[in-house]
Structure formats: C-alpha cells, structure tokens
mmCIF file of C-alpha atoms in Angstrom:
data_model
loop_
_atom_site.group_PDB
_atom_site.id
_atom_site.type_symbol
_atom_site.label_atom_id
_atom_site.label_comp_id
_atom_site.label_asym_id
_atom_site.label_seq_id
_atom_site.Cartn_x
_atom_site.Cartn_y
_atom_site.Cartn_z
ATOM 1 C CA MET A 166 12.027 -12.389 8.083
ATOM 2 C CA LYS A 167 8.868 -10.446 8.833
ATOM 3 C CA LEU A 168 7.091 -11.385 12.041
ATOM 4 C CA PHE A 169 3.353 -10.923 12.544
ATOM 5 C CA ASP A 170 1.648 -10.383 15.876
ATOM 6 C CA GLU A 171 -1.639 -11.897 16.998
ATOM 7 C CA ALA A 172 -3.636 -9.014 15.525
ATOM 8 C CA VAL A 173 -2.682 -9.943 11.972
ATOM 9 C CA VAL A 174 -5.050 -12.045 9.869
ATOM 10 C CA ILE A 175 -3.617 -13.562 6.678
ATOM 11 C CA THR A 176 -5.895 -14.983 3.992
ATOM 12 C CA SER A 177 -4.741 -16.801 0.857
ATOM 13 C CA ASP A 178 -8.130 -17.414 -0.792
ATOM 14 C CA ALA A 179 -9.094 -13.749 -0.891
ATOM 15 C CA ASP A 180 -10.240 -12.770 -4.380
ATOM 16 C CA ALA A 181 -13.700 -12.033 -2.990
ATOM 17 C CA ALA A 182 -12.115 -9.780 -0.365
ATOM 18 C CA ALA A 183 -10.214 -7.874 -3.043
ATOM 19 C CA ALA A 184 -13.179 -7.456 -5.400
ATOM 20 C CA ALA A 185 -15.821 -4.814 -4.834
ATOM 21 C CA ASN A 186 -18.577 -7.209 -5.919
ATOM 22 C CA ASP A 187 -19.075 -10.472 -7.826
ATOM 23 C CA ASN A 188 -21.043 -9.220 -10.833
ATOM 24 C CA CYS A 189 -18.245 -9.683 -13.388
ATOM 25 C CA ASP A 190 -18.409 -13.088 -15.008
ATOM 26 C CA GLU A 191 -15.119 -12.526 -16.861
ATOM 27 C CA CYS A 192 -13.207 -11.875 -13.604
ATOM 28 C CA GLN A 193 -12.275 -15.421 -12.706
ATOM 29 C CA PRO A 194 -9.468 -16.266 -10.248
ATOM 30 C CA GLY A 195 -6.149 -16.611 -12.023
ATOM 31 C CA MET A 196 -7.117 -14.346 -14.938
ATOM 32 C CA GLY A 197 -5.383 -11.279 -13.490
ATOM 33 C CA GLY A 198 -8.329 -9.023 -12.671
ATOM 34 C CA PHE A 199 -10.828 -8.024 -10.008
ATOM 35 C CA CYS A 200 -14.476 -6.989 -10.232
ATOM 36 C CA GLY A 201 -14.722 -3.266 -9.500
ATOM 37 C CA THR A 202 -17.361 -0.966 -8.052
ATOM 38 C CA ASP A 203 -18.441 -0.204 -11.639
ATOM 39 C CA ASP A 204 -19.211 -3.899 -12.356
ATOM 40 C CA GLN A 205 -16.239 -4.067 -14.722
ATOM 41 C CA CYS A 206 -13.148 -6.252 -14.604
ATOM 42 C CA HIS A 207 -9.943 -4.336 -13.883
ATOM 43 C CA PRO A 208 -6.261 -5.340 -13.793
ATOM 44 C CA TYR A 209 -4.366 -5.368 -10.529
ATOM 45 C CA THR A 210 -2.673 -2.002 -10.918
ATOM 46 C CA CYS A 211 -2.474 0.715 -8.271
ATOM 47 C CA GLU A 212 -4.580 3.205 -10.236
ATOM 48 C CA SER A 213 -7.314 0.672 -10.977
ATOM 49 C CA PHE A 214 -7.472 -0.744 -7.479
ATOM 50 C CA TYR A 215 -7.530 2.693 -5.813
ATOM 51 C CA GLU A 216 -10.493 3.839 -7.873
ATOM 52 C CA PHE A 217 -12.470 0.616 -8.294
ATOM 53 C CA GLY A 218 -11.431 -1.687 -5.426
ATOM 54 C CA ARG A 219 -13.350 -2.256 -2.198
ATOM 55 C CA GLN A 220 -13.565 0.949 -0.172
ATOM 56 C CA ASN A 221 -12.436 -0.661 3.065
ATOM 57 C CA TYR A 222 -9.071 -1.197 1.344
ATOM 58 C CA THR A 223 -8.848 2.240 -0.314
ATOM 59 C CA ARG A 224 -11.441 4.679 1.197
ATOM 60 C CA TYR A 225 -11.886 6.071 -2.301
ATOM 61 C CA ASP A 226 -14.890 8.356 -2.913
ATOM 62 C CA ASP A 227 -15.746 11.576 -4.767
ATOM 63 C CA ASP A 228 -13.734 13.624 -2.270
ATOM 64 C CA ALA A 229 -10.687 11.365 -2.231
ATOM 65 C CA PRO A 230 -7.317 12.956 -3.095
ATOM 66 C CA PRO A 231 -5.664 12.000 -6.388
ATOM 67 C CA LEU A 232 -3.172 9.158 -6.462
ATOM 68 C CA GLU A 233 0.395 10.445 -6.818
ATOM 69 C CA CYS A 234 2.935 7.989 -8.244
ATOM 70 C CA GLN A 235 6.688 7.944 -8.674
ATOM 71 C CA ASP A 236 9.405 5.484 -9.632
ATOM 72 C CA ILE A 237 11.565 4.264 -6.738
ATOM 73 C CA PRO A 238 14.620 2.007 -6.266
ATOM 74 C CA ILE A 239 13.467 -1.583 -6.401
ATOM 75 C CA THR A 240 12.378 -2.980 -3.036
ATOM 76 C CA GLN A 241 13.918 -6.084 -1.509
ATOM 77 C CA PRO A 242 11.270 -8.703 -0.658
ATOM 78 C CA GLY A 243 11.639 -10.663 2.539
ATOM 79 C CA GLY A 244 14.188 -8.294 4.059
ATOM 80 C CA ASP A 245 14.103 -5.343 6.398
ATOM 81 C CA ASP A 246 12.506 -3.129 3.775
ATOM 82 C CA ASP A 247 9.062 -1.681 4.507
ATOM 83 C CA VAL A 248 7.772 -3.694 1.524
ATOM 84 C CA PHE A 249 8.087 -7.335 2.517
ATOM 85 C CA TYR A 250 6.143 -8.798 -0.405
ATOM 86 C CA ARG A 251 7.247 -9.993 -3.861
ATOM 87 C CA SER A 252 6.107 -8.994 -7.318
ATOM 88 C CA VAL A 253 7.279 -11.975 -9.390
ATOM 89 C CA SER A 254 8.962 -15.146 -8.189
ATOM 90 C CA PHE A 255 10.441 -18.325 -9.596
ATOM 91 C CA ARG A 256 9.603 -20.963 -7.033
ATOM 92 C CA CYS A 257 8.424 -24.387 -6.012
ATOM 93 C CA ARG A 258 4.902 -24.841 -4.757
ATOM 94 C CA SER A 259 6.236 -25.538 -1.242
ATOM 95 C CA LEU A 260 8.537 -22.472 -1.176
ATOM 96 C CA VAL A 261 11.468 -24.811 -0.516
ATOM 97 C CA PRO A 262 14.134 -24.055 -1.602
ATOM 98 C CA ILE A 263 13.932 -20.267 -1.203
ATOM 99 C CA PRO A 264 12.354 -18.661 -4.303
ATOM 100 C CA VAL A 265 14.121 -16.280 -6.647
ATOM 101 C CA SER A 266 12.100 -13.079 -6.290
ATOM 102 C CA MET A 267 12.041 -9.403 -7.122
ATOM 103 C CA GLY A 268 10.279 -6.464 -5.481
ATOM 104 C CA PHE A 269 8.571 -3.322 -6.797
ATOM 105 C CA ASN A 270 9.919 -0.136 -8.371
ATOM 106 C CA ARG A 271 6.923 2.212 -8.394
ATOM 107 C CA ARG A 272 5.035 3.704 -5.437
ATOM 108 C CA CYS A 273 1.657 5.472 -5.429
ATOM 109 C CA GLN A 274 0.097 7.314 -2.488
ATOM 110 C CA ALA A 275 -3.090 9.127 -1.516
ATOM 111 C CA ILE A 276 -2.871 10.782 1.905
ATOM 112 C CA THR A 277 -5.557 12.431 4.060
ATOM 113 C CA PRO A 278 -5.415 13.641 7.692
ATOM 114 C CA THR A 279 -6.878 10.313 8.863
ATOM 115 C CA SER A 280 -5.689 7.763 6.298
ATOM 116 C CA ASN A 281 -2.876 6.724 4.008
ATOM 117 C CA PHE A 282 -3.290 4.551 0.908
ATOM 118 C CA THR A 283 0.079 3.313 -0.372
ATOM 119 C CA CYS A 284 0.503 0.978 -3.326
ATOM 120 C CA TYR A 285 3.532 -0.623 -4.979
ATOM 121 C CA GLU A 286 3.771 -2.024 -8.496
ATOM 122 C CA LEU A 287 6.183 -2.432 -11.418
ATOM 123 C CA ASN A 288 6.628 0.441 -13.840
ATOM 124 C CA GLU A 289 6.139 -0.163 -17.552
ATOM 125 C CA ASN A 290 9.885 0.140 -18.269
ATOM 126 C CA THR A 291 10.971 -2.476 -15.728
ATOM 127 C CA ASN A 292 14.132 -4.354 -16.683
ATOM 128 C CA PHE A 293 13.529 -8.020 -15.853
ATOM 129 C CA GLN A 294 16.907 -9.256 -17.092
ATOM 130 C CA PRO A 295 18.671 -9.206 -13.694
ATOM 131 C CA PHE A 296 15.815 -11.250 -12.228
ATOM 132 C CA LEU A 297 15.808 -13.703 -15.140
ATOM 133 C CA ALA A 298 19.596 -14.046 -14.905
ATOM 134 C CA LYS A 299 19.226 -15.108 -11.263
ATOM 135 C CA VAL A 300 16.528 -17.577 -12.317
ATOM 136 C CA GLY A 301 18.838 -19.084 -14.931
ATOM 137 C CA ALA A 302 21.595 -19.546 -12.368
ATOM 138 C CA SER A 303 19.376 -20.860 -9.580
ATOM 139 C CA GLU A 304 19.025 -24.546 -10.576
ATOM 140 C CA ILE A 305 15.943 -24.863 -8.336
ATOM 141 C CA GLU A 306 14.593 -28.397 -7.971
ATOM 142 C CA CYS A 307 11.190 -29.084 -6.401
ATOM 143 C CA THR A 308 11.335 -32.321 -4.416
ATOM 144 C CA ASN A 309 9.128 -31.734 -1.373
ATOM 145 C CA ALA A 310 7.054 -34.898 -1.015
ATOM 146 C CA GLU A 311 4.307 -33.107 0.945
ATOM 147 C CA TYR A 312 3.188 -31.217 -2.188
ATOM 148 C CA ASP A 313 2.418 -32.136 -5.772
ATOM 149 C CA GLU A 314 5.431 -30.465 -7.370
ATOM 150 C CA THR A 315 4.657 -31.725 -10.881
ATOM 151 C CA GLY A 316 5.566 -29.018 -13.378
ATOM 152 C CA TRP A 317 7.266 -26.836 -10.777
ATOM 153 C CA PRO A 318 9.235 -24.576 -10.428
ATOM 154 C CA LYS A 319 7.092 -21.900 -12.062
ATOM 155 C CA PHE A 320 6.818 -18.136 -12.266
ATOM 156 C CA THR A 321 4.232 -16.642 -9.913
ATOM 157 C CA TYR A 322 2.717 -13.154 -9.952
ATOM 158 C CA GLY A 323 2.003 -11.754 -6.511
ATOM 159 C CA THR A 324 -0.846 -9.466 -5.436
ATOM 160 C CA THR A 325 -1.133 -8.567 -1.744
ATOM 161 C CA ILE A 326 -3.820 -6.324 -0.234
ATOM 162 C CA GLU A 327 -3.525 -5.084 3.347
ATOM 163 C CA ASN A 328 -5.736 -3.095 5.697
ATOM 164 C CA ARG A 329 -4.182 -1.706 8.887
ATOM 165 C CA GLY A 330 -6.556 -0.495 11.573
ATOM 166 C CA VAL A 331 -6.087 2.359 14.023
ATOM 167 C CA GLU A 332 -5.400 0.023 16.953
ATOM 168 C CA GLY A 333 -2.637 -1.878 15.156
ATOM 169 C CA SER A 334 -4.727 -4.762 13.762
ATOM 170 C CA SER A 335 -3.952 -5.830 10.211
ATOM 171 C CA ASN A 336 -5.790 -7.893 7.607
ATOM 172 C CA ILE A 337 -3.593 -9.231 4.795
ATOM 173 C CA ASN A 338 -5.047 -10.821 1.663
ATOM 174 C CA LEU A 339 -2.784 -12.852 -0.614
ATOM 175 C CA VAL A 340 -4.773 -12.638 -3.846
ATOM 176 C CA LEU A 341 -4.499 -14.923 -6.867
ATOM 177 C CA GLY A 342 -3.877 -12.507 -9.723
ATOM 178 C CA PHE A 343 -2.570 -14.638 -12.586
ATOM 179 C CA ASN A 344 -2.014 -18.367 -12.476
ATOM 180 C CA ALA A 345 1.605 -19.514 -12.315
ATOM 181 C CA THR A 346 3.339 -20.064 -15.658
ATOM 182 C CA ALA A 347 6.203 -22.296 -16.765
ATOM 183 C CA GLU A 348 7.611 -19.475 -18.922
ATOM 184 C CA PHE A 349 8.028 -15.906 -17.736
ATOM 185 C CA ASN A 350 5.259 -13.575 -18.952
ATOM 186 C CA GLU A 351 6.203 -9.897 -18.835
ATOM 187 C CA THR A 352 2.653 -8.654 -19.443
ATOM 188 C CA LYS A 353 1.348 -10.610 -16.463
ATOM 189 C CA ALA A 354 4.195 -9.292 -14.331
ATOM 190 C CA LEU A 355 3.346 -5.688 -15.235
ATOM 191 C CA THR A 356 -0.447 -5.947 -14.901
ATOM 192 C CA GLY A 357 -0.946 -8.621 -12.252
ATOM 193 C CA THR A 358 1.506 -7.815 -9.440
ATOM 194 C CA MET A 359 0.780 -5.256 -6.732
ATOM 195 C CA TYR A 360 1.016 -4.591 -3.011
ATOM 196 C CA SER A 361 -1.494 -2.120 -1.580
ATOM 197 C CA ARG A 362 -1.697 -0.978 2.031
ATOM 198 C CA TYR A 363 -4.457 1.126 3.599
ATOM 199 C CA GLU A 364 -3.738 2.630 7.032
ATOM 200 C CA GLU A 365 -6.073 4.534 9.330
ATOM 201 C CA ARG A 366 -4.679 7.211 11.637
ATOM 202 C CA LYS A 367 -6.074 9.021 14.665
ATOM 203 C CA LEU A 368 -6.072 12.807 14.681
ATOM 204 C CA PRO A 369 -3.950 14.201 17.531
ATOM 205 C CA PRO A 370 -6.057 15.647 20.390
ATOM 206 C CA THR A 371 -6.513 19.421 20.515
ATOM 207 C CA GLN A 372 -4.431 20.916 23.325
ATOM 208 C CA ALA A 373 -5.927 23.410 25.784
ATOM 209 C CA PRO A 374 -4.110 26.755 26.239
ATOM 210 C CA THR A 375 -1.261 26.558 28.742
ATOM 211 C CA ASN A 376 -0.800 28.813 31.776
ATOM 212 C CA SER A 377 2.043 30.588 30.024
ATOM 213 C CA ALA A 378 -0.300 31.409 27.156
ATOM 214 C CA CYS A 379 -2.816 32.868 29.614
ATOM 215 C CA PHE A 380 -0.031 34.847 31.267
ATOM 216 C CA ASP A 381 0.949 36.304 27.899
ATOM 217 C CA VAL A 382 -2.620 37.385 27.224
ATOM 218 C CA GLN A 383 -2.815 39.084 30.617
ATOM 219 C CA ASN A 384 0.449 40.891 29.946
ATOM 220 C CA ILE A 385 -0.845 42.104 26.608
ATOM 221 C CA ALA A 386 -4.019 43.437 28.286
ATOM 222 C CA THR A 387 -1.931 45.227 30.941
ATOM 223 C CA VAL A 388 0.349 46.835 28.369
ATOM 224 C CA GLY A 389 -2.707 47.951 26.409
ATOM 225 C CA SER A 390 -4.169 49.656 29.492
ATOM 226 C CA ILE A 391 -0.896 51.481 30.169
ATOM 227 C CA LEU A 392 -0.738 52.762 26.581
ATOM 228 C CA VAL A 393 -4.303 54.056 26.783
ATOM 229 C CA SER A 394 -3.467 55.912 30.029
ATOM 230 C CA ILE A 395 -0.355 57.500 28.486
ATOM 231 C CA ILE A 396 -2.235 58.654 25.403
ATOM 232 C CA ALA A 397 -5.034 60.135 27.527
ATOM 233 C CA SER A 398 -2.507 61.971 29.702
ATOM 234 C CA LEU A 399 -0.735 63.474 26.694
ATOM 235 C CA ALA A 400 -4.028 64.644 25.221
ATOM 236 C CA PHE A 401 -4.919 66.362 28.478
ATOM 237 C CA HIS A 402 -1.619 68.357 28.576
ATOM 238 C CA LEU A 403 -1.513 69.402 24.916
ATOM 239 C CA PRO A 404 -1.740 73.228 24.466
ATOM 240 C CA CYS A 405 -4.816 74.646 22.747
#
C-alpha cells in the first residue's frame, strides 16, 4: 500500500484543477474530457493533456521539449510499482471488497534540466481480456451499508493528475473522467484513463575549482616557463 506524508494533498473533486479554464460548455464532469488552453474540449490522453492542460501540471510552452512515448510492461496498481494508480477497475462504490484493477502499458515523458513530465496511459492495442476474465471470476458483491451501492459493482475509468514540488510536497487530483458504467466500455478505457506526474528539480550547485586543480594550473605554467627557457637557450647556441 502506498503511504502519503503530511505534504501530500489529495483532491477527489478536481476537474477544475485539471482543466486549463472553464470556457468549454461541452466539457462536463463524467463526459471524459477537460477544457484546454485553446478553449476546446480534449480527451484525457497524455498527448492532449501535455499540450493543452494547465501549465502548473505540465510546464508546456513554445520551448517545451516534445513528448516521447513508448509501450511498457503493464504496471501493477496498488503495489510497489512506481505507478500506484489504476486505469480501469471493477469495483463497489465503497472499495470493499478490493476492486479488480489493471494498470497502464504506455509511458510518455518530456524532460528538461529542471523538470520532468511523465504520463501513463493505455495503448490503442491493449488486450483487456485478462482483466475481463478476472472480473468474470471475481463474484464481487457490494453490501457496505454506509454507501448507496445500488447498481454496483461497476467499471470505473481512472484519471489522476499529480504535481510534485521541489521540496517534496505533492498535490494529487483524482479527476472524474468518464462516469462509471455497468458494462465495460473499451473506448472510455482508452480515452479516459491516465496518470500524469509533473516533478520539479533543483539544478546542482556549481562547484568552485579545487586546490588540486589550482596546483595543476601552476604546474602547467611552470613547465611552460621551462620550455621557453630551453628554446631560447638553443637559439642562442645555434651556429650562424
């Protein structure tokens, strides 16, 4: 289980935090998109969020490096993997019993000397059959009296947006991408699940020259003086 320190802030109602602005009427919570810096609605994919999401979660601008993506072995949510979060889950509203979940199999990065934007998603050729087979064998029943479990379990589509500061603070937004569905929806899984993480880094301090470096410079100067003296002496003794 992942443990969070006191510097971590977790928000569940965070669509406004994920969106760059609120000028897109069609970008309603649960519809799978966010309102970008171009006043257009975009799906929760790594490419879209990097270019059109809020800059404090991406630091994207005209000088930003391109996003480089590659397929990876699927991550294991909730374990010791660096990617704790889920893409799709089959679960009760109360999270009891433990949901059937899967991770991500595609990673995108944009790295600068002072920052690192990393994003995980599902590639377009994802095989969902192993996940669905686990769902079929799970026999999950939702009986927690503290929640209205009517209609649950359902499939949920997870979007998580994180900002890690230089001093170790972290702000985590659990965003509502698509609403939960009774039947699995592959399109929503591919276009509405994502985990992005922006990290700031300090540049290492510039080191002053060491004494040994100064000693080397002095030696070089001494050797140079000796060579000049030898050359001058040879020139003086050369026959006419």
